[in-house]
């Protein structure tokens, strides 16, 4: 299996690039943010719980997120591989993902980390709000929170994959096509 963690701060382009990578490599795209939003739309219990955190720009608790991700992975255990988008966001999630993939007889192939500086992220998120309809994109205070949570809780997950020699940094500035090309080159060099 080819299992990719597509990593980066909010607004780095993970969703956009995931769509391109799943097509080229035939992978299953698992975006925890998308799954939470689908649950919010469906007014499920999980959706209600997730919303209370997402509206503030905070992380949904690990246990809830890990259980949900686990169920999604098990639905597709026979696929060619996964793109994990927006997961793992904590060290505990990274450890749980490793364990889950061991159960399936596989592992993470690589973490591709899109690097974009903060001012550019804020700009992109506010612009995205116009068409994403996401409340957490429209409010500069929530954006600040999401970036702060990323810096404090999520960025350290890089070291988890660095210590396994699976970390590749990708310049996330440029056109969508340029960034796709960088990602493709990194994957094809594995
Ligand atoms: P995203 O669509 O990846 O920007 O995620 C939107 C929001 O969903 C985040 O700000 C969190 O509140 C929540 N979320 C998504 N993925 C995770 C995760 N792996 N762990 C905890 N919360 C998450």
mmCIF file of C-alpha atoms and ligand atoms in Angstrom:
data_model
loop_
_atom_site.group_PDB
_atom_site.id
_atom_site.type_symbol
_atom_site.label_atom_id
_atom_site.label_comp_id
_atom_site.label_asym_id
_atom_site.label_seq_id
_atom_site.Cartn_x
_atom_site.Cartn_y
_atom_site.Cartn_z
ATOM 1 C CA UNK A 1 0.000 0.000 0.000
ATOM 2 C CA UNK A 2 0.976 3.606 -0.537
ATOM 3 C CA UNK A 3 -0.055 5.474 2.605
ATOM 4 C CA UNK A 4 0.574 9.206 2.637
ATOM 5 C CA UNK A 5 0.138 11.700 5.443
ATOM 6 C CA UNK A 6 -0.487 15.017 3.713
ATOM 7 C CA UNK A 7 0.448 17.482 6.401
ATOM 8 C CA UNK A 8 0.384 21.232 6.821
ATOM 9 C CA UNK A 9 -1.291 24.134 8.595
ATOM 10 C CA UNK A 10 -4.884 25.207 7.857
ATOM 11 C CA UNK A 11 -4.977 26.764 4.393
ATOM 12 C CA UNK A 12 -1.831 25.014 3.145
ATOM 13 C CA UNK A 13 -3.743 23.317 0.299
ATOM 14 C CA UNK A 14 -4.096 19.791 1.684
ATOM 15 C CA UNK A 15 -7.654 19.291 0.406
ATOM 16 C CA UNK A 16 -6.949 20.627 -3.079
ATOM 17 C CA UNK A 17 -3.784 18.581 -3.497
ATOM 18 C CA UNK A 18 -5.383 15.433 -2.038
ATOM 19 C CA UNK A 19 -8.001 15.502 -4.789
ATOM 20 C CA UNK A 20 -5.251 15.432 -7.399
ATOM 21 C CA UNK A 21 -3.165 12.760 -5.688
ATOM 22 C CA UNK A 22 -6.065 10.325 -5.224
ATOM 23 C CA UNK A 23 -6.743 10.483 -8.947
ATOM 24 C CA UNK A 24 -3.158 9.927 -10.004
ATOM 25 C CA UNK A 25 -2.318 7.188 -7.504
ATOM 26 C CA UNK A 26 -5.748 5.563 -6.981
ATOM 27 C CA UNK A 27 -5.811 6.202 -3.243
ATOM 28 C CA UNK A 28 -8.647 6.648 -0.747
ATOM 29 C CA UNK A 29 -8.845 10.192 0.655
ATOM 30 C CA UNK A 30 -9.602 10.396 4.364
ATOM 31 C CA UNK A 31 -10.043 13.963 5.579
ATOM 32 C CA UNK A 32 -11.078 14.039 9.234
ATOM 33 C CA UNK A 33 -12.326 17.627 8.817
ATOM 34 C CA UNK A 34 -14.567 16.569 5.880
ATOM 35 C CA UNK A 35 -15.903 13.607 7.850
ATOM 36 C CA UNK A 36 -16.704 15.830 10.840
ATOM 37 C CA UNK A 37 -18.442 18.345 8.553
ATOM 38 C CA UNK A 38 -20.529 15.554 6.959
ATOM 39 C CA UNK A 39 -21.567 14.503 10.473
ATOM 40 C CA UNK A 40 -22.477 18.069 11.379
ATOM 41 C CA UNK A 41 -24.627 18.280 8.251
ATOM 42 C CA UNK A 42 -26.275 14.975 9.096
ATOM 43 C CA UNK A 43 -26.869 16.197 12.665
ATOM 44 C CA UNK A 44 -25.342 13.063 14.175
ATOM 45 C CA UNK A 45 -24.205 12.821 17.793
ATOM 46 C CA UNK A 46 -20.586 12.845 16.580
ATOM 47 C CA UNK A 47 -21.338 15.940 14.501
ATOM 48 C CA UNK A 48 -22.797 17.824 17.442
ATOM 49 C CA UNK A 49 -19.804 16.989 19.594
ATOM 50 C CA UNK A 50 -17.273 17.887 16.891
ATOM 51 C CA UNK A 51 -19.013 21.177 16.140
ATOM 52 C CA UNK A 52 -18.533 22.430 19.684
ATOM 53 C CA UNK A 53 -14.748 22.221 19.186
ATOM 54 C CA UNK A 54 -14.543 23.160 15.516
ATOM 55 C CA UNK A 55 -16.511 26.365 16.010
ATOM 56 C CA UNK A 56 -13.786 27.538 18.394
ATOM 57 C CA UNK A 57 -10.890 26.402 16.234
ATOM 58 C CA UNK A 58 -9.963 23.714 18.783
ATOM 59 C CA UNK A 59 -9.098 20.072 18.161
ATOM 60 C CA UNK A 60 -11.775 17.440 18.618
ATOM 61 C CA UNK A 61 -10.570 15.120 21.439
ATOM 62 C CA UNK A 62 -8.141 12.370 20.399
ATOM 63 C CA UNK A 63 -10.283 9.438 21.466
ATOM 64 C CA UNK A 64 -13.260 10.562 19.388
ATOM 65 C CA UNK A 65 -11.115 11.387 16.361
ATOM 66 C CA UNK A 66 -9.079 8.187 16.502
ATOM 67 C CA UNK A 67 -12.189 5.957 16.796
ATOM 68 C CA UNK A 68 -13.787 7.682 13.845
ATOM 69 C CA UNK A 69 -10.651 7.429 11.694
ATOM 70 C CA UNK A 70 -10.233 3.779 12.629
ATOM 71 C CA UNK A 71 -13.765 2.949 11.443
ATOM 72 C CA UNK A 72 -13.143 4.752 8.130
ATOM 73 C CA UNK A 73 -9.836 2.974 7.504
ATOM 74 C CA UNK A 74 -11.400 -0.429 8.214
ATOM 75 C CA UNK A 75 -14.130 0.271 5.640
ATOM 76 C CA UNK A 76 -11.441 0.478 2.939
ATOM 77 C CA UNK A 77 -8.881 -2.033 4.157
ATOM 78 C CA UNK A 78 -8.580 -3.637 0.698
ATOM 79 C CA UNK A 79 -7.664 -0.395 -1.130
ATOM 80 C CA UNK A 80 -4.344 0.549 -2.792
ATOM 81 C CA UNK A 81 -3.567 3.022 -0.058
ATOM 82 C CA UNK A 82 -4.699 6.125 1.785
ATOM 83 C CA UNK A 83 -4.121 9.844 1.845
ATOM 84 C CA UNK A 84 -4.587 11.056 5.387
ATOM 85 C CA UNK A 85 -5.531 14.740 5.240
ATOM 86 C CA UNK A 86 -5.806 16.602 8.533
ATOM 87 C CA UNK A 87 -4.844 13.487 10.499
ATOM 88 C CA UNK A 88 -2.763 12.867 12.586
ATOM 89 C CA UNK A 89 -2.842 16.225 14.363
ATOM 90 C CA UNK A 90 -1.342 15.093 17.683
ATOM 91 C CA UNK A 91 1.396 12.681 18.755
ATOM 92 C CA UNK A 92 -1.277 10.370 20.226
ATOM 93 C CA UNK A 93 -3.072 10.264 16.880
ATOM 94 C CA UNK A 94 0.198 9.488 15.077
ATOM 95 C CA UNK A 95 0.926 6.602 17.439
ATOM 96 C CA UNK A 96 -2.636 5.263 17.058
ATOM 97 C CA UNK A 97 -2.354 5.432 13.259
ATOM 98 C CA UNK A 98 0.894 3.456 13.300
ATOM 99 C CA UNK A 99 -0.774 0.801 15.453
ATOM 100 C CA UNK A 100 -3.833 0.588 13.222
ATOM 101 C CA UNK A 101 -1.724 0.184 10.086
ATOM 102 C CA UNK A 102 0.336 -2.541 11.766
ATOM 103 C CA UNK A 103 -2.951 -4.400 12.322
ATOM 104 C CA UNK A 104 -3.561 -4.153 8.570
ATOM 105 C CA UNK A 105 -0.029 -5.337 7.817
ATOM 106 C CA UNK A 106 1.054 -2.007 6.388
ATOM 107 C CA UNK A 107 2.565 1.336 7.459
ATOM 108 C CA UNK A 108 2.872 5.013 6.567
ATOM 109 C CA UNK A 109 5.029 5.400 3.452
ATOM 110 C CA UNK A 110 5.741 9.112 3.844
ATOM 111 C CA UNK A 111 4.667 12.374 5.441
ATOM 112 C CA UNK A 112 4.568 15.177 2.862
ATOM 113 C CA UNK A 113 4.483 18.496 4.710
ATOM 114 C CA UNK A 114 3.265 21.567 2.815
ATOM 115 C CA UNK A 115 5.113 24.583 4.185
ATOM 116 C CA UNK A 116 3.380 27.974 3.913
ATOM 117 C CA UNK A 117 4.082 31.055 5.999
ATOM 118 C CA UNK A 118 1.457 32.413 8.390
ATOM 119 C CA UNK A 119 0.460 35.644 6.658
ATOM 120 C CA UNK A 120 -0.217 33.775 3.434
ATOM 121 C CA UNK A 121 -2.329 31.201 5.309
ATOM 122 C CA UNK A 122 -4.531 33.865 6.889
ATOM 123 C CA UNK A 123 -5.027 35.479 3.516
ATOM 124 C CA UNK A 124 -5.920 32.192 1.830
ATOM 125 C CA UNK A 125 -8.391 31.156 4.557
ATOM 126 C CA UNK A 126 -10.265 34.451 4.470
ATOM 127 C CA UNK A 127 -10.501 34.200 0.687
ATOM 128 C CA UNK A 128 -11.628 30.571 0.936
ATOM 129 C CA UNK A 129 -14.422 31.563 3.333
ATOM 130 C CA UNK A 130 -16.276 33.195 0.445
ATOM 131 C CA UNK A 131 -16.888 29.823 -1.216
ATOM 132 C CA UNK A 132 -16.216 27.196 1.490
ATOM 133 C CA UNK A 133 -19.146 28.391 3.595
ATOM 134 C CA UNK A 134 -17.049 27.403 6.632
ATOM 135 C CA UNK A 135 -17.633 29.523 9.726
ATOM 136 C CA UNK A 136 -14.124 28.648 10.923
ATOM 137 C CA UNK A 137 -12.657 30.250 7.758
ATOM 138 C CA UNK A 138 -14.619 33.496 8.026
ATOM 139 C CA UNK A 139 -13.598 34.747 11.466
ATOM 140 C CA UNK A 140 -10.029 36.080 11.849
ATOM 141 C CA UNK A 141 -10.047 35.185 15.574
ATOM 142 C CA UNK A 142 -10.905 31.545 14.875
ATOM 143 C CA UNK A 143 -8.236 31.454 12.164
ATOM 144 C CA UNK A 144 -5.688 32.735 14.724
ATOM 145 C CA UNK A 145 -6.769 29.944 17.101
ATOM 146 C CA UNK A 146 -6.451 27.279 14.446
ATOM 147 C CA UNK A 147 -2.966 28.428 13.520
ATOM 148 C CA UNK A 148 -1.943 28.606 17.201
ATOM 149 C CA UNK A 149 -3.285 25.079 17.813
ATOM 150 C CA UNK A 150 -1.385 23.929 14.727
ATOM 151 C CA UNK A 151 1.875 25.435 16.007
ATOM 152 C CA UNK A 152 1.479 24.075 19.537
ATOM 153 C CA UNK A 153 -0.105 20.650 19.088
ATOM 154 C CA UNK A 154 0.196 19.614 15.465
ATOM 155 C CA UNK A 155 3.553 20.858 14.131
ATOM 156 C CA UNK A 156 5.428 18.609 16.635
ATOM 157 C CA UNK A 157 3.952 15.571 14.827
ATOM 158 C CA UNK A 158 6.592 16.221 12.144
ATOM 159 C CA UNK A 159 9.271 14.921 14.484
ATOM 160 C CA UNK A 160 7.356 11.646 14.869
ATOM 161 C CA UNK A 161 7.873 10.949 11.153
ATOM 162 C CA UNK A 162 11.345 12.508 11.018
ATOM 163 C CA UNK A 163 12.499 9.969 13.578
ATOM 164 C CA UNK A 164 11.181 7.231 11.269
ATOM 165 C CA UNK A 165 12.947 8.821 8.281
ATOM 166 C CA UNK A 166 9.604 9.381 6.548
ATOM 167 C CA UNK A 167 9.447 13.168 6.479
ATOM 168 C CA UNK A 168 9.587 15.251 3.296
ATOM 169 C CA UNK A 169 9.098 19.019 3.334
ATOM 170 C CA UNK A 170 7.335 20.542 0.295
ATOM 171 C CA UNK A 171 7.296 24.228 -0.590
ATOM 172 C CA UNK A 172 3.587 25.108 -0.474
ATOM 173 C CA UNK A 173 3.933 28.447 -2.263
ATOM 174 C CA UNK A 174 3.260 28.701 -5.979
ATOM 175 C CA UNK A 175 0.487 27.676 -8.337
ATOM 176 C CA UNK A 176 -1.643 24.620 -7.608
ATOM 177 C CA UNK A 177 0.004 22.849 -10.582
ATOM 178 C CA UNK A 178 3.508 23.653 -9.358
ATOM 179 C CA UNK A 179 2.762 22.242 -5.922
ATOM 180 C CA UNK A 180 1.153 19.106 -7.407
ATOM 181 C CA UNK A 181 4.325 18.571 -9.450
ATOM 182 C CA UNK A 182 6.502 18.819 -6.310
ATOM 183 C CA UNK A 183 4.279 16.300 -4.519
ATOM 184 C CA UNK A 184 4.312 13.921 -7.493
ATOM 185 C CA UNK A 185 8.101 14.103 -7.691
ATOM 186 C CA UNK A 186 8.426 13.361 -3.978
ATOM 187 C CA UNK A 187 6.073 10.366 -4.218
ATOM 188 C CA UNK A 188 7.681 9.005 -7.364
ATOM 189 C CA UNK A 189 11.098 9.164 -5.699
ATOM 190 C CA UNK A 190 10.038 6.820 -2.867
HETATM 191 P P1 LIG B 1 -9.771 20.819 8.632
HETATM 192 O O1 LIG B 1 -10.896 20.595 7.682
HETATM 193 O O2 LIG B 1 -8.698 19.781 8.518
HETATM 194 O O3 LIG B 1 -9.256 22.228 8.588
HETATM 195 O O4 LIG B 1 -10.388 20.620 10.107
HETATM 196 C C1 LIG B 1 -11.406 21.468 10.591
HETATM 197 C C2 LIG B 1 -11.567 21.250 12.085
HETATM 198 O O5 LIG B 1 -11.964 19.903 12.342
HETATM 199 C C3 LIG B 1 -10.311 21.453 12.920
HETATM 200 O O6 LIG B 1 -10.102 22.815 13.238
HETATM 201 C C4 LIG B 1 -10.637 20.617 14.154
HETATM 202 O O7 LIG B 1 -11.562 21.281 14.994
HETATM 203 C C5 LIG B 1 -11.355 19.421 13.550
HETATM 204 N N1 LIG B 1 -10.408 18.346 13.179
HETATM 205 C C6 LIG B 1 -10.116 17.905 11.923
HETATM 206 N N2 LIG B 1 -9.221 16.918 11.974
HETATM 207 C C7 LIG B 1 -8.913 16.730 13.269
HETATM 208 C C8 LIG B 1 -8.020 15.870 13.964
HETATM 209 N N3 LIG B 1 -7.221 14.994 13.313
HETATM 210 N N4 LIG B 1 -7.972 15.957 15.316
HETATM 211 C C9 LIG B 1 -8.755 16.818 15.981
HETATM 212 N N5 LIG B 1 -9.603 17.685 15.401
HETATM 213 C C10 LIG B 1 -9.688 17.643 14.049
#
